[in-house]
CSV table of C-alpha atoms in Angstrom, one decimal:
chain,number,residue,atom,x,y,z
A,1,MET,CA,92.2,119.8,125.0
A,2,PRO,CA,91.1,117.3,122.3
A,3,ILE,CA,89.5,113.9,123.0
A,4,ASP,CA,90.1,111.4,120.2
A,5,ALA,CA,86.7,109.7,119.8
A,6,SER,CA,88.3,107.0,117.7
A,7,ILE,CA,89.9,105.5,120.8
A,8,ALA,CA,87.8,103.5,123.2
A,9,PHE,CA,87.5,104.9,126.8
A,10,ARG,CA,89.5,102.7,129.3
A,11,PRO,CA,88.3,102.9,132.9
A,12,VAL,CA,91.0,103.3,135.5
A,13,ARG,CA,90.8,101.7,139.0
A,14,ILE,CA,91.2,104.5,141.5
A,15,ALA,CA,91.4,104.4,145.3
A,16,VAL,CA,90.5,107.5,147.4
A,17,LEU,CA,92.3,108.2,150.6
A,18,THR,CA,91.2,111.0,152.9
A,19,VAL,CA,93.8,112.1,155.4
A,20,SER,CA,92.2,113.7,158.4
A,21,ASP,CA,92.0,113.6,162.2
A,22,THR,CA,88.4,114.6,162.2
A,23,ARG,CA,86.5,113.4,159.1
A,24,THR,CA,84.5,110.3,158.8
A,25,LEU,CA,82.8,108.7,155.8
A,26,ALA,CA,79.6,110.4,156.9
A,27,ASP,CA,81.1,113.9,156.5
A,28,ASP,CA,83.9,113.5,154.1
A,29,ARG,CA,82.7,115.9,151.4
A,30,SER,CA,86.0,116.1,149.5
A,31,GLY,CA,86.3,112.3,149.3
A,32,ASP,CA,82.6,112.2,148.2
A,33,ARG,CA,83.3,114.7,145.5
A,34,LEU,CA,86.2,112.7,144.1
A,35,VAL,CA,84.2,109.5,144.1
A,36,GLU,CA,81.4,111.3,142.3
A,37,ARG,CA,83.7,112.8,139.7
A,38,LEU,CA,85.6,109.6,139.0
A,39,THR,CA,82.6,107.3,138.8
A,40,THR,CA,80.7,109.8,136.6
A,41,ALA,CA,83.7,109.9,134.3
A,42,GLY,CA,83.4,106.1,134.0
A,43,HIS,CA,86.3,105.0,136.2
A,44,GLU,CA,86.1,102.4,138.9
A,45,LEU,CA,86.3,103.2,142.6
A,46,ALA,CA,88.7,100.5,143.7
A,47,ASP,CA,88.8,101.3,147.4
A,48,ARG,CA,88.2,104.2,149.8
A,49,ALA,CA,89.6,104.9,153.3
A,50,ILE,CA,90.2,107.5,155.9
A,51,VAL,CA,93.4,107.6,157.9
A,52,ARG,CA,94.7,110.0,160.5
A,53,ASP,CA,97.3,112.7,159.8
A,54,ASP,CA,100.0,110.1,160.8
A,55,PRO,CA,102.8,109.5,158.3
A,56,ASP,CA,103.1,105.8,159.2
A,57,GLN,CA,99.4,105.2,158.7
A,58,ILE,CA,99.4,107.0,155.4
A,59,VAL,CA,102.5,105.1,154.2
A,60,GLY,CA,101.0,101.8,155.3
A,61,LYS,CA,97.8,102.4,153.3
A,62,LEU,CA,99.8,103.6,150.3
A,63,HIS,CA,102.0,100.5,150.3
A,64,ALA,CA,99.0,98.2,150.5
A,65,TRP,CA,97.3,100.0,147.6
A,66,ILE,CA,100.5,100.2,145.5
A,67,ASP,CA,101.0,96.5,145.9
A,68,ASP,CA,97.3,95.7,144.9
A,69,PRO,CA,97.2,95.0,141.2
A,70,GLN,CA,93.6,96.1,141.2
A,71,ILE,CA,94.6,99.7,141.9
A,72,ASP,CA,96.1,101.9,139.2
A,73,VAL,CA,95.8,105.4,140.8
A,74,VAL,CA,95.6,106.7,144.4
A,75,LEU,CA,94.0,110.1,145.0
A,76,THR,CA,94.6,111.5,148.5
A,77,THR,CA,92.8,114.5,149.9
A,78,GLY,CA,93.9,116.4,152.9
A,79,GLY,CA,97.2,117.1,154.7
A,80,THR,CA,98.8,119.2,152.0
A,81,GLY,CA,99.0,122.5,153.8
A,82,VAL,CA,101.8,124.0,155.9
A,83,THR,CA,100.7,123.3,159.4
A,84,GLY,CA,102.4,120.9,161.7
A,85,ARG,CA,99.9,118.0,161.1
A,86,ASP,CA,100.0,118.5,157.3
A,87,ILE,CA,102.3,115.6,156.3
A,88,THR,CA,100.7,114.0,153.2
A,89,PRO,CA,103.4,115.2,150.7
A,90,GLU,CA,106.2,113.8,153.0
A,91,ALA,CA,104.4,110.5,153.3
A,92,LEU,CA,104.0,110.2,149.5
A,93,ALA,CA,107.7,111.1,149.1
A,94,ARG,CA,108.6,108.1,151.3
A,95,VAL,CA,107.0,105.7,148.8
A,96,TRP,CA,107.3,107.1,145.3
A,97,ASP,CA,109.9,106.2,142.8
A,98,LYS,CA,109.5,109.4,140.8
A,99,GLU,CA,107.9,112.7,141.5
A,100,ILE,CA,105.7,114.4,138.9
A,101,PRO,CA,106.4,118.1,139.8
A,102,GLY,CA,104.3,119.5,137.0
A,103,PHE,CA,101.1,118.3,138.7
A,104,GLY,CA,101.6,120.6,141.7
A,105,GLU,CA,102.7,123.5,139.6
A,106,LEU,CA,99.7,123.2,137.3
A,107,PHE,CA,97.3,122.6,140.2
A,108,ARG,CA,98.5,125.9,141.9
A,109,TRP,CA,98.1,127.8,138.6
A,110,LEU,CA,94.5,126.5,138.3
A,111,SER,CA,93.8,127.1,141.9
A,112,PHE,CA,95.1,130.7,141.7
A,113,GLN,CA,92.3,131.5,139.4
A,114,SER,CA,89.8,130.5,142.1
A,115,ILE,CA,91.5,131.5,145.4
A,116,GLY,CA,94.2,133.9,144.4
A,117,THR,CA,97.5,134.0,146.3
A,118,SER,CA,96.1,131.7,149.0
A,119,THR,CA,97.0,128.8,146.6
A,120,ILE,CA,100.6,129.3,147.7
A,121,GLN,CA,99.7,127.4,150.9
A,122,SER,CA,99.0,124.2,149.0
A,123,ARG,CA,101.7,121.6,148.6
A,124,ALA,CA,99.7,119.4,146.2
A,125,THR,CA,102.0,117.0,144.6
A,126,ALA,CA,102.1,113.7,142.6
A,127,GLY,CA,104.4,110.8,141.9
A,128,VAL,CA,104.6,107.2,140.7
A,129,ALA,CA,105.3,104.3,142.9
A,130,ARG,CA,105.9,100.8,141.6
A,131,GLY,CA,103.6,101.4,138.6
A,132,THR,CA,100.9,103.2,140.5
A,133,TYR,CA,100.1,106.9,140.2
A,134,LEU,CA,99.8,108.9,143.4
A,135,PHE,CA,98.2,112.3,143.7
A,136,ALA,CA,98.0,114.4,146.9
A,137,LEU,CA,95.2,117.0,146.8
A,138,PRO,CA,94.2,119.5,149.4
A,139,GLY,CA,91.2,118.7,151.6
A,140,SER,CA,88.7,121.3,150.4
A,141,THR,CA,85.9,120.4,147.9
A,142,GLY,CA,86.9,123.3,145.7
A,143,ALA,CA,90.5,122.1,145.5
A,144,VAL,CA,89.6,118.5,144.6
A,145,THR,CA,87.1,119.8,142.0
A,146,ASP,CA,89.9,122.0,140.5
A,147,ALA,CA,92.3,119.1,140.4
A,148,TRP,CA,89.8,116.7,138.9
A,149,ASP,CA,88.2,119.0,136.4
A,150,GLY,CA,91.3,120.9,135.5
A,151,ILE,CA,93.9,118.0,135.3
A,152,LEU,CA,92.9,114.5,136.3
A,153,ALA,CA,89.7,114.2,134.1
A,154,THR,CA,91.8,114.5,131.0
A,155,GLN,CA,95.1,113.0,132.1
A,156,LEU,CA,93.3,109.8,133.3
A,157,ASP,CA,91.4,109.5,130.0
A,158,ILE,CA,93.3,107.5,127.4
A,159,ARG,CA,91.5,109.4,124.6
A,160,HIS,CA,93.1,112.7,125.6
A,161,LYS,CA,95.6,114.0,123.1
A,162,PRO,CA,98.4,114.7,122.6
A,163,CYS,CA,99.3,112.5,125.6
A,164,ASN,CA,97.9,111.3,128.9
A,165,PHE,CA,98.9,109.2,132.0
A,166,VAL,CA,96.9,106.2,131.0
A,167,GLU,CA,98.8,105.4,127.9
A,168,LEU,CA,102.0,105.4,129.9
A,169,MET,CA,100.7,102.8,132.4
A,170,PRO,CA,102.1,99.8,130.6
A,171,ARG,CA,105.6,101.4,130.7
A,172,LEU,CA,105.7,102.6,134.3
A,173,LEU,CA,107.7,99.6,135.4
A,174,GLU,CA,110.3,99.8,132.6
A,175,ARG,CA,114.0,99.8,133.7
């Protein structure tokens, strides 16, 4: 996918939320991977947190970050599977205004190339809430790498053509 070098890179302010009952900042490898990827790309880490697999905790953190004008994008990792405690997609659905179904579809297509049919267990998803992009990624380092390298690195780069999420940011609150 082409990058238009005539356009200046614009850093995006990104918050990373790990959803887990067991991880801490000391052992959150997937969160670390996202932070490494986004900062290496030139974006700003706006905030980072870990919350339990509890829908009210997730929704509360999402609302706080969505309402923060210093955060453009929220990346969540964890809680996208099919077990009883995997509730991140449902939490995002409680706050978003619009779903971006193509994100999950493309993520599973990319993931299929790495893990085969096991990708069907992922419920990765995305949406927009009050002008903030929300992306729910699985909790493995491989999955967050696939999502960043295969989708987010270009879609969060204003220089990516023919289009990208960043150029739409000023219009997300249109009615």
